[in-house]
mmCIF file of C-alpha atoms in Angstrom:
data_model
loop_
_atom_site.group_PDB
_atom_site.id
_atom_site.type_symbol
_atom_site.label_atom_id
_atom_site.label_comp_id
_atom_site.label_asym_id
_atom_site.label_seq_id
_atom_site.Cartn_x
_atom_site.Cartn_y
_atom_site.Cartn_z
ATOM 1 C CA MET A 1 30.473 21.804 3.316
ATOM 2 C CA LEU A 2 26.424 21.831 3.284
ATOM 3 C CA GLU A 3 26.683 22.028 -0.757
ATOM 4 C CA VAL A 4 29.135 19.149 -0.701
ATOM 5 C CA LEU A 5 26.585 17.334 1.381
ATOM 6 C CA PHE A 6 24.115 18.898 -0.890
ATOM 7 C CA ILE A 7 25.866 17.024 -3.827
ATOM 8 C CA GLY A 8 25.840 13.686 -2.247
ATOM 9 C CA LEU A 9 22.489 13.940 -1.239
ATOM 10 C CA SER A 10 21.487 13.949 -4.713
ATOM 11 C CA LEU A 11 23.602 11.435 -6.073
ATOM 12 C CA GLY A 12 22.416 8.906 -3.381
ATOM 13 C CA SER A 13 18.780 9.636 -4.563
ATOM 14 C CA ILE A 14 19.742 8.838 -8.246
ATOM 15 C CA LEU A 15 21.325 5.879 -6.699
ATOM 16 C CA LEU A 16 18.073 5.097 -4.877
ATOM 17 C CA LEU A 17 16.201 5.272 -7.641
ATOM 18 C CA VAL A 18 17.950 3.119 -9.382
ATOM 19 C CA ALA A 19 18.194 0.458 -6.695
ATOM 20 C CA LEU A 20 14.444 0.194 -5.484
ATOM 21 C CA GLY A 21 13.768 -1.340 -8.319
ATOM 22 C CA LEU A 22 16.603 -4.155 -8.069
ATOM 23 C CA ALA A 23 16.017 -4.077 -4.364
ATOM 24 C CA ILE A 24 12.207 -5.295 -4.880
ATOM 25 C CA THR A 25 12.609 -7.979 -8.141
ATOM 26 C CA TYR A 26 15.710 -8.949 -6.553
ATOM 27 C CA GLY A 27 14.370 -9.740 -3.106
ATOM 28 C CA ALA A 28 11.007 -10.988 -4.353
ATOM 29 C CA MET A 29 12.099 -12.997 -7.781
ATOM 30 C CA GLY A 30 14.960 -13.403 -6.995
ATOM 31 C CA VAL A 31 15.956 -12.375 -10.429
ATOM 32 C CA ILE A 32 19.586 -10.633 -11.250
ATOM 33 C CA ASN A 33 18.348 -8.371 -13.554
ATOM 34 C CA MET A 34 21.365 -6.840 -15.730
ATOM 35 C CA ALA A 35 19.332 -4.808 -18.289
ATOM 36 C CA HIS A 36 18.161 -2.687 -15.478
ATOM 37 C CA GLY A 37 20.770 -0.752 -16.500
ATOM 38 C CA GLU A 38 18.621 -0.196 -19.800
ATOM 39 C CA MET A 39 15.253 1.022 -18.315
ATOM 40 C CA VAL A 40 17.778 4.061 -16.891
ATOM 41 C CA MET A 41 18.968 4.573 -20.551
ATOM 42 C CA VAL A 42 15.330 4.406 -21.954
ATOM 43 C CA GLY A 43 13.290 6.419 -19.804
ATOM 44 C CA ALA A 44 16.480 9.108 -20.523
ATOM 45 C CA TYR A 45 15.511 8.649 -24.625
ATOM 46 C CA VAL A 46 11.813 8.835 -24.024
ATOM 47 C CA THR A 47 12.667 12.181 -22.215
ATOM 48 C CA VAL A 48 15.029 13.239 -25.455
ATOM 49 C CA LEU A 49 12.379 12.226 -28.091
ATOM 50 C CA SER A 50 9.366 13.112 -26.243
ATOM 51 C CA GLY A 51 10.974 17.067 -26.037
ATOM 52 C CA ILE A 52 11.504 16.372 -30.128
ATOM 53 C CA TRP A 53 7.560 15.163 -30.994
ATOM 54 C CA LEU A 54 5.948 16.207 -28.565
ATOM 55 C CA GLY A 55 7.340 19.210 -27.474
ATOM 56 C CA THR A 56 7.759 18.526 -23.842
ATOM 57 C CA ASN A 57 9.236 19.268 -20.826
ATOM 58 C CA ILE A 58 10.627 16.918 -17.837
ATOM 59 C CA PHE A 59 8.023 16.531 -16.292
ATOM 60 C CA VAL A 60 5.772 15.707 -18.785
ATOM 61 C CA ALA A 61 8.335 12.784 -18.970
ATOM 62 C CA ILE A 62 8.398 11.759 -15.523
ATOM 63 C CA PRO A 63 5.075 9.568 -16.261
ATOM 64 C CA LEU A 64 5.508 8.877 -19.637
ATOM 65 C CA ALA A 65 8.529 6.843 -18.591
ATOM 66 C CA PHE A 66 7.356 4.829 -16.474
ATOM 67 C CA ILE A 67 4.401 4.011 -18.633
ATOM 68 C CA VAL A 68 6.959 2.938 -21.408
ATOM 69 C CA THR A 69 9.706 1.056 -19.289
ATOM 70 C CA ALA A 70 7.439 -0.391 -16.795
ATOM 71 C CA ALA A 71 5.665 -2.301 -20.577
ATOM 72 C CA LEU A 72 9.005 -2.966 -21.241
ATOM 73 C CA GLY A 73 9.805 -5.010 -18.177
ATOM 74 C CA LEU A 74 7.320 -6.834 -18.244
ATOM 75 C CA LEU A 75 7.664 -7.576 -21.832
ATOM 76 C CA ILE A 76 10.938 -8.755 -20.937
ATOM 77 C CA GLU A 77 8.912 -10.596 -17.827
ATOM 78 C CA ARG A 78 7.052 -12.534 -19.982
ATOM 79 C CA VAL A 79 9.188 -13.287 -22.776
ATOM 80 C CA VAL A 80 12.299 -13.977 -21.172
ATOM 81 C CA VAL A 81 12.461 -14.052 -17.541
ATOM 82 C CA ARG A 82 9.148 -16.375 -16.721
ATOM 83 C CA ARG A 83 11.376 -19.242 -18.085
ATOM 84 C CA LEU A 84 13.718 -18.938 -16.027
ATOM 85 C CA TYR A 85 12.258 -18.886 -12.181
ATOM 86 C CA GLY A 86 15.084 -20.274 -9.435
ATOM 87 C CA ARG A 87 17.858 -20.627 -12.036
ATOM 88 C CA LEU A 88 20.153 -17.426 -10.617
ATOM 89 C CA LEU A 89 22.754 -17.490 -13.665
ATOM 90 C CA ASP A 90 21.124 -17.880 -16.217
ATOM 91 C CA THR A 91 18.768 -15.404 -15.625
ATOM 92 C CA LEU A 92 22.042 -13.136 -15.067
ATOM 93 C CA LEU A 93 23.563 -14.140 -18.262
ATOM 94 C CA ALA A 94 19.804 -14.069 -20.138
ATOM 95 C CA THR A 95 19.458 -10.759 -18.742
ATOM 96 C CA TRP A 96 22.777 -9.428 -20.029
ATOM 97 C CA GLY A 97 21.940 -10.546 -23.527
ATOM 98 C CA VAL A 98 18.834 -8.446 -23.888
ATOM 99 C CA ALA A 99 20.905 -5.132 -22.364
ATOM 100 C CA ILE A 100 23.116 -5.866 -25.132
ATOM 101 C CA LEU A 101 20.400 -6.136 -27.930
ATOM 102 C CA ILE A 102 18.443 -3.328 -25.843
ATOM 103 C CA GLN A 103 21.869 -0.941 -26.989
ATOM 104 C CA GLN A 104 22.236 -2.169 -29.960
ATOM 105 C CA ALA A 105 19.035 -1.134 -31.280
ATOM 106 C CA VAL A 106 19.145 2.359 -29.527
ATOM 107 C CA ARG A 107 22.621 2.880 -31.113
ATOM 108 C CA LEU A 108 21.301 1.301 -34.783
ATOM 109 C CA GLU A 109 18.190 2.920 -34.731
ATOM 110 C CA PHE A 110 19.728 6.821 -33.692
ATOM 111 C CA GLY A 111 22.399 6.409 -35.710
ATOM 112 C CA LEU A 112 20.295 6.094 -38.947
ATOM 113 C CA SER A 113 16.316 7.392 -37.979
ATOM 114 C CA PHE A 114 14.096 5.831 -35.534
ATOM 115 C CA PHE A 115 11.832 3.099 -36.432
ATOM 116 C CA GLY A 116 12.501 4.344 -40.048
ATOM 117 C CA ILE A 117 11.534 7.637 -39.112
ATOM 118 C CA HIS A 118 13.670 10.889 -39.536
ATOM 119 C CA ILE A 119 14.468 12.398 -36.336
ATOM 120 C CA GLN A 120 14.847 16.256 -37.110
ATOM 121 C CA GLY A 121 18.046 17.829 -35.397
ATOM 122 C CA LEU A 122 18.505 13.709 -33.435
ATOM 123 C CA GLY A 123 21.320 12.519 -34.958
ATOM 124 C CA PRO A 124 24.160 9.850 -33.714
ATOM 125 C CA GLY A 125 26.181 10.028 -30.745
ATOM 126 C CA LEU A 126 25.523 12.128 -27.860
ATOM 127 C CA GLN A 127 22.240 13.324 -26.875
ATOM 128 C CA ASN A 128 21.413 16.176 -24.448
ATOM 129 C CA VAL A 129 17.976 17.293 -22.372
ATOM 130 C CA SER A 130 17.200 21.216 -21.448
ATOM 131 C CA VAL A 131 15.470 21.623 -18.046
ATOM 132 C CA PRO A 132 12.880 24.110 -17.592
ATOM 133 C CA GLU A 133 14.345 27.858 -16.868
ATOM 134 C CA TYR A 134 12.669 27.574 -13.103
ATOM 135 C CA LEU A 135 14.723 24.308 -12.397
ATOM 136 C CA GLN A 136 18.090 26.082 -14.247
ATOM 137 C CA GLY A 137 20.559 27.607 -11.559
ATOM 138 C CA THR A 138 20.225 28.092 -7.162
ATOM 139 C CA PHE A 139 19.328 29.076 -4.717
ATOM 140 C CA THR A 140 20.795 30.450 -1.876
ATOM 141 C CA ILE A 141 20.588 28.654 2.082
ATOM 142 C CA ALA A 142 22.297 29.461 4.710
ATOM 143 C CA GLY A 143 25.380 31.472 2.066
ATOM 144 C CA ALA A 144 25.727 28.183 0.435
ATOM 145 C CA GLY A 145 24.394 28.055 -3.393
ATOM 146 C CA ILE A 146 22.144 25.280 -3.826
ATOM 147 C CA ASN A 147 20.869 23.853 -7.325
ATOM 148 C CA ARG A 148 17.457 23.755 -7.730
ATOM 149 C CA TYR A 149 17.615 20.784 -10.594
ATOM 150 C CA ARG A 150 19.547 18.545 -8.124
ATOM 151 C CA THR A 151 17.042 19.576 -5.076
ATOM 152 C CA PHE A 152 13.977 18.541 -7.519
ATOM 153 C CA ILE A 153 15.938 14.977 -8.016
ATOM 154 C CA ILE A 154 15.672 14.662 -4.223
ATOM 155 C CA LEU A 155 12.233 15.682 -3.427
ATOM 156 C CA VAL A 156 11.240 13.297 -6.445
ATOM 157 C CA THR A 157 12.756 10.926 -5.309
ATOM 158 C CA ALA A 158 11.128 11.466 -1.980
ATOM 159 C CA LEU A 159 8.221 11.194 -3.287
ATOM 160 C CA LEU A 160 8.806 7.891 -5.847
ATOM 161 C CA SER A 161 9.715 6.272 -2.094
ATOM 162 C CA LEU A 162 6.809 7.362 -0.670
ATOM 163 C CA VAL A 163 4.605 5.593 -3.413
ATOM 164 C CA THR A 164 7.232 2.374 -3.010
ATOM 165 C CA TRP A 165 6.867 2.689 1.266
ATOM 166 C CA PHE A 166 3.099 2.420 0.170
ATOM 167 C CA ILE A 167 2.252 0.188 -2.220
ATOM 168 C CA ILE A 168 4.706 -2.647 -0.604
ATOM 169 C CA TYR A 169 3.562 -2.111 2.478
ATOM 170 C CA ARG A 170 -0.348 -0.681 2.662
ATOM 171 C CA THR A 171 -1.764 -2.453 -0.476
ATOM 172 C CA THR A 172 -2.895 -6.182 -1.540
ATOM 173 C CA LEU A 173 -0.715 -6.587 -4.041
ATOM 174 C CA GLY A 174 2.421 -5.031 -2.032
ATOM 175 C CA THR A 175 1.567 -8.013 0.709
ATOM 176 C CA GLN A 176 2.098 -10.330 -1.952
ATOM 177 C CA VAL A 177 5.115 -9.167 -2.479
ATOM 178 C CA ARG A 178 6.064 -9.349 0.371
ATOM 179 C CA ALA A 179 4.538 -12.774 1.204
ATOM 180 C CA ILE A 180 6.678 -13.610 -1.984
ATOM 181 C CA ILE A 181 10.573 -12.319 -0.449
ATOM 182 C CA ARG A 182 9.787 -14.668 2.407
ATOM 183 C CA ASN A 183 8.983 -17.916 1.011
ATOM 184 C CA PRO A 184 7.378 -18.185 -2.858
ATOM 185 C CA LYS A 185 6.245 -21.484 -2.292
ATOM 186 C CA MET A 186 4.135 -21.457 0.527
ATOM 187 C CA ALA A 187 2.798 -18.079 -0.950
ATOM 188 C CA ALA A 188 1.292 -20.384 -3.625
ATOM 189 C CA ALA A 189 0.295 -22.957 -1.271
ATOM 190 C CA CYS A 190 -1.809 -20.054 0.207
ATOM 191 C CA GLY A 191 -3.070 -18.959 -3.016
ATOM 192 C CA ILE A 192 -0.870 -16.244 -4.366
ATOM 193 C CA ASP A 193 -0.921 -15.981 -8.184
ATOM 194 C CA VAL A 194 3.294 -16.171 -8.033
ATOM 195 C CA ALA A 195 3.654 -15.173 -11.605
ATOM 196 C CA ARG A 196 1.730 -12.234 -11.681
ATOM 197 C CA VAL A 197 2.613 -10.401 -8.719
ATOM 198 C CA ASN A 198 6.084 -11.423 -9.960
ATOM 199 C CA ALA A 199 5.701 -10.098 -13.612
ATOM 200 C CA LEU A 200 3.889 -7.077 -11.625
ATOM 201 C CA THR A 201 7.191 -6.399 -9.530
ATOM 202 C CA PHE A 202 9.451 -6.252 -12.723
ATOM 203 C CA ALA A 203 7.523 -3.715 -13.987
ATOM 204 C CA LEU A 204 7.211 -1.537 -11.024
ATOM 205 C CA GLY A 205 11.111 -2.286 -10.782
ATOM 206 C CA SER A 206 11.258 -1.276 -14.631
ATOM 207 C CA GLY A 207 9.225 1.772 -14.111
ATOM 208 C CA LEU A 208 11.072 3.299 -11.202
ATOM 209 C CA ALA A 209 14.347 2.654 -13.305
ATOM 210 C CA GLY A 210 12.850 4.879 -16.480
ATOM 211 C CA VAL A 211 12.624 7.861 -13.964
ATOM 212 C CA ALA A 212 15.307 7.401 -12.888
ATOM 213 C CA GLY A 213 16.911 7.579 -16.620
ATOM 214 C CA VAL A 214 14.557 11.118 -16.512
ATOM 215 C CA MET A 215 15.976 12.485 -13.436
ATOM 216 C CA MET A 216 19.634 11.253 -15.335
ATOM 217 C CA SER A 217 19.232 13.150 -18.192
ATOM 218 C CA GLY A 218 18.422 16.761 -16.742
ATOM 219 C CA PHE A 219 21.964 16.837 -15.817
ATOM 220 C CA LYS A 220 23.494 14.267 -17.540
ATOM 221 C CA THR A 221 24.536 12.958 -21.571
ATOM 222 C CA VAL A 222 21.946 10.570 -22.803
ATOM 223 C CA PHE A 223 23.997 7.822 -25.324
ATOM 224 C CA PRO A 224 23.189 4.459 -25.697
ATOM 225 C CA ASP A 225 26.001 2.382 -22.802
ATOM 226 C CA MET A 226 24.702 4.798 -19.503
ATOM 227 C CA GLY A 227 22.581 2.737 -17.891
ATOM 228 C CA THR A 228 25.935 0.238 -17.841
ATOM 229 C CA PRO A 229 27.271 1.354 -14.976
ATOM 230 C CA MET A 230 24.028 2.409 -13.283
ATOM 231 C CA VAL A 231 23.080 -1.568 -12.915
ATOM 232 C CA VAL A 232 26.207 -2.176 -10.708
ATOM 233 C CA ASP A 233 25.775 1.156 -8.258
ATOM 234 C CA GLY A 234 21.923 0.245 -7.930
ATOM 235 C CA PHE A 235 23.646 -4.018 -6.801
ATOM 236 C CA LEU A 236 25.677 -2.402 -4.635
ATOM 237 C CA VAL A 237 22.812 -0.548 -2.812
ATOM 238 C CA VAL A 238 20.335 -3.137 -2.523
ATOM 239 C CA VAL A 239 23.279 -5.511 -1.324
ATOM 240 C CA MET A 240 24.629 -3.320 1.573
ATOM 241 C CA GLY A 241 21.291 -2.272 2.171
ATOM 242 C CA GLY A 242 20.107 -6.098 2.920
ATOM 243 C CA VAL A 243 18.223 -7.527 0.149
ATOM 244 C CA GLY A 244 14.013 -6.870 -0.435
ATOM 245 C CA SER A 245 14.288 -4.271 2.504
ATOM 246 C CA LEU A 246 13.010 -0.913 1.478
ATOM 247 C CA LEU A 247 14.868 0.857 4.459
ATOM 248 C CA GLY A 248 18.607 -0.324 4.297
ATOM 249 C CA SER A 249 18.035 0.873 0.139
ATOM 250 C CA VAL A 250 17.208 4.374 1.146
ATOM 251 C CA PHE A 251 20.097 4.150 4.318
ATOM 252 C CA SER A 252 22.862 2.479 2.321
ATOM 253 C CA ALA A 253 21.991 4.951 -1.279
ATOM 254 C CA GLY A 254 22.566 8.166 1.128
ATOM 255 C CA ILE A 255 25.724 6.999 2.416
ATOM 256 C CA LEU A 256 26.942 6.203 0.229
ATOM 257 C CA GLY A 257 25.847 9.084 -2.496
ATOM 258 C CA GLU A 258 27.742 11.073 0.848
ATOM 259 C CA ILE A 259 31.070 9.358 0.370
ATOM 260 C CA ASP A 260 31.149 9.448 -3.100
ATOM 261 C CA GLY A 261 29.992 13.428 -3.032
ATOM 262 C CA LEU A 262 32.760 14.093 0.096
ATOM 263 C CA VAL A 263 35.629 12.209 -1.501
ATOM 264 C CA ALA A 264 35.102 13.222 -4.685
ATOM 265 C CA SER A 265 35.243 17.181 -3.700
ATOM 266 C CA ALA A 266 38.403 16.156 -1.486
ATOM 267 C CA THR A 267 40.067 14.095 -4.478
ATOM 268 C CA ASN A 268 38.486 12.906 -7.546
ATOM 269 C CA ASP A 269 35.914 10.970 -8.978
ATOM 270 C CA ILE A 270 37.994 7.847 -9.586
ATOM 271 C CA LEU A 271 39.491 7.309 -5.599
ATOM 272 C CA ALA A 272 35.545 7.935 -5.197
ATOM 273 C CA ARG A 273 34.332 5.043 -6.290
ATOM 274 C CA ALA A 274 37.301 3.449 -5.200
ATOM 275 C CA VAL A 275 35.933 3.758 -1.481
ATOM 276 C CA VAL A 276 32.807 3.470 -2.317
ATOM 277 C CA PHE A 277 33.362 0.168 -3.081
ATOM 278 C CA ALA A 278 35.746 -0.451 -0.128
ATOM 279 C CA VAL A 279 33.170 0.735 1.921
ATOM 280 C CA VAL A 280 30.816 -1.812 0.506
ATOM 281 C CA ILE A 281 32.763 -4.649 0.314
ATOM 282 C CA ALA A 282 33.890 -4.344 4.316
ATOM 283 C CA ILE A 283 30.598 -3.466 4.840
ATOM 284 C CA ILE A 284 29.689 -7.422 3.374
ATOM 285 C CA ILE A 285 32.132 -8.644 5.557
ATOM 286 C CA LEU A 286 31.493 -7.499 8.934
ATOM 287 C CA LYS A 287 27.391 -7.758 7.787
ATOM 288 C CA PRO A 288 26.824 -10.459 5.071
ATOM 289 C CA LYS A 289 22.685 -9.824 4.744
ATOM 290 C CA GLY A 290 23.168 -6.049 4.707
ATOM 291 C CA LEU A 291 22.819 -3.615 7.049
ATOM 292 C CA PHE A 292 19.397 -4.426 7.598
ATOM 293 C CA ALA A 293 18.480 -8.087 6.540
ATOM 294 C CA LEU A 294 15.390 -8.972 6.883
ATOM 295 C CA LYS A 295 14.584 -11.018 10.204
ATOM 296 C CA GLY A 296 13.066 -14.982 9.710
ATOM 297 C CA ARG A 297 12.701 -18.003 12.096
#
């Protein structure tokens, strides 16, 4: 049982990494970013390429993936999203189109070469990332075998969650983000540069998704479509926890991860997914604003 609970905790950690970025961008900007899953995929491919080109391990890939995906997110915000604020369905369609473009670009380039440069050992199809030897295998706690890499995922998620909390609640940028979440027009009237804050927020959310891709690459095969289901899971966490609530995202990710792990160990992955969706639907019916909705007057 301890092993199963630990697996559920690691699944919840991945969900939280994906959902943290969505919770910030959707809460502050009111944008349904369907390309968020592709940021996860790009982060995973950064891990693959850094290992081939630079010979680095997963520890170096984490900051690299954050920088690359944050820059890509900033570009998407500047070119596409900025022109569509206040038009929710338009942002959904536009970012979905961006997601398809990123997928196809990766599929085409990795099928032949990467920006015209032939990569030895990298062909079309699935890619795998090897984790350092000291993160492989298991260690024992109370007679249960605990996977070392899953422990690493949990620790990284906890650290990034604390950093995100510090940024949102202990910095000037975070104060501005929370003001925009509450009332963007009033925030702008008080002198906050809403466009600049939105751009930085979008970049931060994309960077966190890139780190999630690095973590996933260590135990999942890397392929162009890998991020598509992740954006759905991320929005489930955000909606269940409450839009704009970091605490809600933490709790809902943990709950859904444990439900997935427990049901999957007792039955199968398909039924586990169905149960997760049923739980989210039930909570939305009972609490439409989520478990930790922001209080207002």
